[in-house]
mmCIF file of C-alpha atoms and ligand atoms in Angstrom:
data_model
loop_
_atom_site.group_PDB
_atom_site.id
_atom_site.type_symbol
_atom_site.label_atom_id
_atom_site.label_comp_id
_atom_site.label_asym_id
_atom_site.label_seq_id
_atom_site.Cartn_x
_atom_site.Cartn_y
_atom_site.Cartn_z
ATOM 1 C CA MET A 1 96.746 46.277 58.911
ATOM 2 C CA LYS A 2 98.883 44.217 61.267
ATOM 3 C CA VAL A 3 98.262 44.992 64.937
ATOM 4 C CA LEU A 4 100.420 43.667 67.762
ATOM 5 C CA ILE A 5 99.119 43.633 71.339
ATOM 6 C CA ARG A 6 101.673 43.190 74.084
ATOM 7 C CA VAL A 7 102.604 44.264 77.594
ATOM 8 C CA GLU A 8 104.047 47.769 78.017
ATOM 9 C CA GLU A 9 107.842 47.902 77.958
ATOM 10 C CA PRO A 10 110.148 50.348 79.793
ATOM 11 C CA GLY A 11 110.387 53.770 78.186
ATOM 12 C CA GLU A 12 106.927 53.677 76.600
ATOM 13 C CA ASP A 13 105.125 55.805 79.173
ATOM 14 C CA GLU A 14 105.210 59.022 77.133
ATOM 15 C CA ALA A 15 103.849 57.369 73.991
ATOM 16 C CA ILE A 16 101.064 55.821 76.089
ATOM 17 C CA SER A 17 100.141 59.190 77.601
ATOM 18 C CA GLU A 18 100.068 60.715 74.124
ATOM 19 C CA VAL A 19 97.528 58.134 72.928
ATOM 20 C CA HIS A 20 95.203 58.961 75.846
ATOM 21 C CA ILE A 21 95.570 62.713 75.317
ATOM 22 C CA ARG A 22 94.799 62.375 71.605
ATOM 23 C CA ALA A 23 91.868 59.997 72.154
ATOM 24 C CA PHE A 24 90.182 61.885 74.987
ATOM 25 C CA GLY A 25 91.221 65.399 73.934
ATOM 26 C CA ARG A 26 92.406 66.173 77.461
ATOM 27 C CA THR A 27 95.095 65.091 79.900
ATOM 28 C CA ALA A 28 92.969 63.586 82.718
ATOM 29 C CA GLU A 29 93.145 59.943 81.582
ATOM 30 C CA ALA A 30 96.873 60.129 80.800
ATOM 31 C CA GLU A 31 97.400 61.493 84.313
ATOM 32 C CA VAL A 32 95.424 58.604 85.803
ATOM 33 C CA VAL A 33 97.671 56.108 83.992
ATOM 34 C CA GLU A 34 100.823 57.949 85.096
ATOM 35 C CA SER A 35 99.595 58.127 88.680
ATOM 36 C CA LEU A 36 98.698 54.420 88.729
ATOM 37 C CA ARG A 37 102.148 53.579 87.362
ATOM 38 C CA GLY A 38 103.899 55.848 89.869
ATOM 39 C CA ARG A 39 102.023 54.317 92.773
ATOM 40 C CA GLY A 40 102.596 50.728 91.771
ATOM 41 C CA ALA A 41 98.915 50.219 91.018
ATOM 42 C CA LEU A 42 99.218 49.670 87.282
ATOM 43 C CA LEU A 43 98.823 45.920 87.660
ATOM 44 C CA ALA A 44 98.957 45.378 83.918
ATOM 45 C CA SER A 45 99.391 47.688 80.979
ATOM 46 C CA LEU A 46 98.776 46.544 77.406
ATOM 47 C CA VAL A 47 99.686 48.431 74.273
ATOM 48 C CA ALA A 48 98.578 48.069 70.659
ATOM 49 C CA LEU A 49 101.242 48.660 68.021
ATOM 50 C CA VAL A 50 100.964 49.286 64.302
ATOM 51 C CA ARG A 51 104.324 49.376 62.496
ATOM 52 C CA ASP A 52 106.131 49.718 65.849
ATOM 53 C CA ARG A 53 104.042 52.752 66.849
ATOM 54 C CA ILE A 54 101.866 52.720 69.967
ATOM 55 C CA VAL A 55 98.316 53.453 68.827
ATOM 56 C CA GLY A 56 96.291 52.034 71.712
ATOM 57 C CA HIS A 57 96.488 51.309 75.406
ATOM 58 C CA VAL A 58 94.503 49.784 78.249
ATOM 59 C CA ALA A 59 95.255 49.767 81.976
ATOM 60 C CA LEU A 60 94.381 47.256 84.689
ATOM 61 C CA SER A 61 94.140 48.470 88.294
ATOM 62 C CA PRO A 62 92.785 47.150 91.595
ATOM 63 C CA VAL A 63 89.380 48.136 92.962
ATOM 64 C CA GLU A 64 87.831 47.830 96.396
ATOM 65 C CA VAL A 65 84.325 46.403 96.706
ATOM 66 C CA GLY A 66 82.137 46.895 99.753
ATOM 67 C CA GLY A 67 85.201 47.621 101.881
ATOM 68 C CA MET A 68 87.192 44.618 100.588
ATOM 69 C CA PRO A 69 90.478 45.816 99.118
ATOM 70 C CA ARG A 70 91.598 44.296 95.821
ATOM 71 C CA ALA A 71 88.293 42.466 95.434
ATOM 72 C CA ALA A 72 88.164 43.083 91.687
ATOM 73 C CA VAL A 73 90.036 44.835 88.924
ATOM 74 C CA ALA A 74 89.142 47.756 86.690
ATOM 75 C CA LEU A 75 89.519 47.918 82.926
ATOM 76 C CA GLY A 76 90.617 51.382 81.853
ATOM 77 C CA PRO A 77 91.414 53.940 80.881
ATOM 78 C CA LEU A 78 91.179 52.490 77.353
ATOM 79 C CA ALA A 79 92.142 54.578 74.361
ATOM 80 C CA VAL A 80 92.870 54.194 70.676
ATOM 81 C CA ASP A 81 94.521 56.966 68.670
ATOM 82 C CA PRO A 82 91.795 58.779 66.661
ATOM 83 C CA ASP A 83 93.612 57.998 63.401
ATOM 84 C CA TYR A 84 93.227 54.288 64.152
ATOM 85 C CA GLN A 85 89.749 54.092 65.694
ATOM 86 C CA GLY A 86 86.963 51.993 64.244
ATOM 87 C CA ARG A 87 89.283 49.263 62.974
ATOM 88 C CA GLY A 88 88.904 46.774 65.791
ATOM 89 C CA ILE A 89 91.970 47.800 67.798
ATOM 90 C CA GLY A 90 89.872 48.651 70.864
ATOM 91 C CA ALA A 91 88.280 45.201 70.630
ATOM 92 C CA LEU A 92 91.697 43.529 70.372
ATOM 93 C CA LEU A 93 92.814 45.395 73.491
ATOM 94 C CA VAL A 94 89.698 44.415 75.457
ATOM 95 C CA ASP A 95 90.019 40.763 74.362
ATOM 96 C CA ALA A 96 93.707 40.712 75.333
ATOM 97 C CA PHE A 97 92.884 42.418 78.622
ATOM 98 C CA LEU A 98 90.300 39.760 79.504
ATOM 99 C CA GLN A 99 92.690 36.984 78.499
ATOM 100 C CA HIS A 100 95.323 38.605 80.705
ATOM 101 C CA CYS A 101 92.830 38.587 83.581
ATOM 102 C CA ARG A 102 92.234 34.855 83.117
ATOM 103 C CA VAL A 103 95.966 34.141 83.160
ATOM 104 C CA ARG A 104 96.339 36.274 86.301
ATOM 105 C CA ASP A 105 93.368 34.441 87.810
ATOM 106 C CA GLU A 106 91.423 37.640 88.358
ATOM 107 C CA GLY A 107 87.761 37.000 89.117
ATOM 108 C CA LEU A 108 85.759 40.113 88.419
ATOM 109 C CA VAL A 109 86.358 43.046 86.067
ATOM 110 C CA VAL A 110 84.525 46.363 86.233
ATOM 111 C CA VAL A 111 84.454 49.100 83.636
ATOM 112 C CA LEU A 112 82.998 52.556 83.314
ATOM 113 C CA GLY A 113 82.016 53.190 79.713
ATOM 114 C CA TYR A 114 79.502 52.928 76.913
ATOM 115 C CA PRO A 115 77.196 49.917 77.513
ATOM 116 C CA GLY A 116 76.838 49.477 73.740
ATOM 117 C CA TYR A 117 80.561 48.999 73.403
ATOM 118 C CA TYR A 118 81.359 46.754 76.368
ATOM 119 C CA GLY A 119 78.219 44.636 76.142
ATOM 120 C CA ARG A 120 79.717 42.834 73.131
ATOM 121 C CA PHE A 121 82.484 41.483 75.364
ATOM 122 C CA GLY A 122 80.032 40.106 77.914
ATOM 123 C CA PHE A 123 79.903 43.026 80.332
ATOM 124 C CA VAL A 124 76.502 43.597 81.962
ATOM 125 C CA PRO A 125 75.254 46.423 84.174
ATOM 126 C CA ALA A 126 77.141 45.977 87.450
ATOM 127 C CA GLU A 127 73.982 46.535 89.457
ATOM 128 C CA ARG A 128 72.955 42.982 88.442
ATOM 129 C CA PHE A 129 75.734 41.847 90.780
ATOM 130 C CA GLY A 130 74.680 44.370 93.436
ATOM 131 C CA LEU A 131 77.629 46.593 92.608
ATOM 132 C CA HIS A 132 77.442 50.370 92.375
ATOM 133 C CA TYR A 133 79.772 53.193 91.501
ATOM 134 C CA ARG A 134 78.652 56.676 92.495
ATOM 135 C CA ASP A 135 75.769 57.652 90.166
ATOM 136 C CA ALA A 136 77.232 55.981 87.054
ATOM 137 C CA GLY A 137 74.116 53.859 86.431
ATOM 138 C CA GLU A 138 74.236 51.686 83.276
ATOM 139 C CA ALA A 139 77.690 52.990 82.370
ATOM 140 C CA PHE A 140 79.095 50.991 85.266
ATOM 141 C CA GLN A 141 79.466 47.419 84.064
ATOM 142 C CA ALA A 142 80.990 44.178 85.259
ATOM 143 C CA LEU A 143 82.118 40.831 83.889
ATOM 144 C CA GLU A 144 82.896 37.642 85.767
ATOM 145 C CA VAL A 145 86.025 36.285 84.103
ATOM 146 C CA ARG A 146 85.858 33.481 86.648
ATOM 147 C CA PRO A 147 82.229 32.303 86.826
ATOM 148 C CA GLY A 148 80.704 33.066 90.206
ATOM 149 C CA ALA A 149 83.421 35.561 91.113
ATOM 150 C CA ALA A 150 80.885 38.228 92.059
ATOM 151 C CA GLU A 151 79.155 35.973 94.594
ATOM 152 C CA GLY A 152 79.560 37.393 98.052
ATOM 153 C CA LEU A 153 80.594 40.769 96.684
ATOM 154 C CA ALA A 154 78.198 43.709 96.858
ATOM 155 C CA GLY A 155 78.112 47.381 97.557
ATOM 156 C CA GLU A 156 79.971 50.451 96.487
ATOM 157 C CA VAL A 157 83.047 50.047 94.309
ATOM 158 C CA HIS A 158 86.037 52.298 94.885
ATOM 159 C CA TYR A 159 88.597 52.834 92.167
ATOM 160 C CA HIS A 160 92.226 53.478 93.076
ATOM 161 C CA PRO A 161 92.717 57.065 94.372
ATOM 162 C CA ALA A 162 94.712 57.786 91.165
ATOM 163 C CA PHE A 163 91.337 58.053 89.420
ATOM 164 C CA ASP A 164 90.467 61.012 91.634
ATOM 165 C CA GLY A 165 93.696 62.780 90.810
ATOM 166 C CA ALA A 166 95.502 61.556 93.910
HETATM 167 C C1 LIG B 1 86.246 53.664 72.619
HETATM 168 C C2 LIG B 1 87.510 53.317 71.852
HETATM 169 C C3 LIG B 1 88.595 52.814 72.784
HETATM 170 C C4 LIG B 1 87.158 52.205 70.870
HETATM 171 O O1 LIG B 1 88.325 51.854 70.147
HETATM 172 P P1 LIG B 1 88.217 51.434 68.604
HETATM 173 O O2 LIG B 1 89.512 50.845 68.184
HETATM 174 O O3 LIG B 1 87.693 52.581 67.841
HETATM 175 O O4 LIG B 1 87.110 50.301 68.760
HETATM 176 P P2 LIG B 1 86.703 49.167 67.757
HETATM 177 O O5 LIG B 1 87.208 49.472 66.380
HETATM 178 O O6 LIG B 1 87.070 47.873 68.360
HETATM 179 O O7 LIG B 1 85.143 49.269 67.835
HETATM 180 C C5 LIG B 1 84.517 50.377 67.277
HETATM 181 C C6 LIG B 1 83.178 50.451 67.919
HETATM 182 O O8 LIG B 1 83.270 51.327 69.051
HETATM 183 C C7 LIG B 1 82.106 52.081 69.088
HETATM 184 N N1 LIG B 1 82.285 53.330 69.814
HETATM 185 C C8 LIG B 1 83.294 54.211 69.721
HETATM 186 N N2 LIG B 1 83.012 55.285 70.476
HETATM 187 C C9 LIG B 1 81.788 55.062 71.024
HETATM 188 C C10 LIG B 1 80.932 55.805 71.854
HETATM 189 N N3 LIG B 1 81.252 57.033 72.244
HETATM 190 N N4 LIG B 1 79.768 55.233 72.245
HETATM 191 C C11 LIG B 1 79.416 53.998 71.823
HETATM 192 N N5 LIG B 1 80.171 53.267 71.003
HETATM 193 C C12 LIG B 1 81.333 53.802 70.608
HETATM 194 C C13 LIG B 1 81.830 52.343 67.629
HETATM 195 O O9 LIG B 1 80.478 52.677 67.450
HETATM 196 C C14 LIG B 1 82.139 51.017 66.973
HETATM 197 O O10 LIG B 1 81.014 50.179 67.005
HETATM 198 P P3 LIG B 1 80.686 49.172 65.823
HETATM 199 O O11 LIG B 1 81.738 48.111 65.894
HETATM 200 O O12 LIG B 1 79.331 48.645 66.157
HETATM 201 O O13 LIG B 1 80.756 49.972 64.561
HETATM 202 C C15 LIG B 1 88.043 54.511 71.028
HETATM 203 O O14 LIG B 1 87.016 54.957 70.178
HETATM 204 C C16 LIG B 1 88.535 55.665 71.878
HETATM 205 O O15 LIG B 1 89.707 55.700 72.259
HETATM 206 N N6 LIG B 1 87.654 56.642 72.138
HETATM 207 C C17 LIG B 1 88.027 57.829 72.877
HETATM 208 C C18 LIG B 1 88.369 57.516 74.289
HETATM 209 C C19 LIG B 1 87.260 56.766 75.000
HETATM 210 O O16 LIG B 1 86.115 57.197 74.951
HETATM 211 N N7 LIG B 1 87.645 55.636 75.640
HETATM 212 C C20 LIG B 1 86.720 54.696 76.222
HETATM 213 C C21 LIG B 1 86.161 55.068 77.512
HETATM 214 S S1 LIG B 1 84.926 53.907 77.949
#
C-alpha cells in the first residue's frame, strides 16, 4: 500500500474532520482542529493519503509552558481512519511530524496519548522534564527534538484554548 504524507492543501478541511470523527467516534477532535485552523493556531497540518484519499491527519499547535507562550508545540490530535489503522500510517505521520519540527527548528514537543504508542518515537513521561498537564500523569509525554530544549522549562503546560472548545 502506497502512502503519501504531505502538508494539508486548501479545501481539505472537511476530509480531515471526517477522519477524526471516524477515528474517535465523536466530533470533539475534529472541532479542535477546525478551531485551531480558524484561529491561526494550526501551525502545521499533515495528511496521509492512500490513492488520493485522506486517511490520516496530525496537527501541530503552540503550547505555553510555565507562563511562557509558544515555549513548545503539541502533537495532536492524531487520527487514522479505522479502515486503515494498524498498517503503520500513524507511525509515518508521527515521523513526518517530528521531521517537520526539526525543519521548523521547534525544540520541544508534547503529546497526550498512550505511552506504549508514543514511547517508540522517543517520547518519555513529561514529568521527567518537570512538565505537567492537569492530572494526565503518564499519558502526558514530551520529546526534545532539539537536545536540551526542555532545559529552563518547567511547570504546567497549557494547550491552545481551542482544545477546551474555545
Ligand atoms: C492511534 C492511531 C493514530 C494509530 O494509528 P495507526 O495507523 O493504527 O498506527 P500504526 O499502524 O503506526 O501503529 C499501530 C500501533 O498502535 C497501537 N495502538 C493503537 N491504538 C492504541 C491504544 N488505544 N493504546 C495503545 N496502543 C494503541 C497498536 O497497538 C499498534 O501497536 P503495534 O505496532 O505494537 O502492533 C489510530 O489507531 C487512531 O486513529 N486511533 C483512534 C484515535 C486516537 O486514539 N488517536 C490517538 C490519540 S493519542
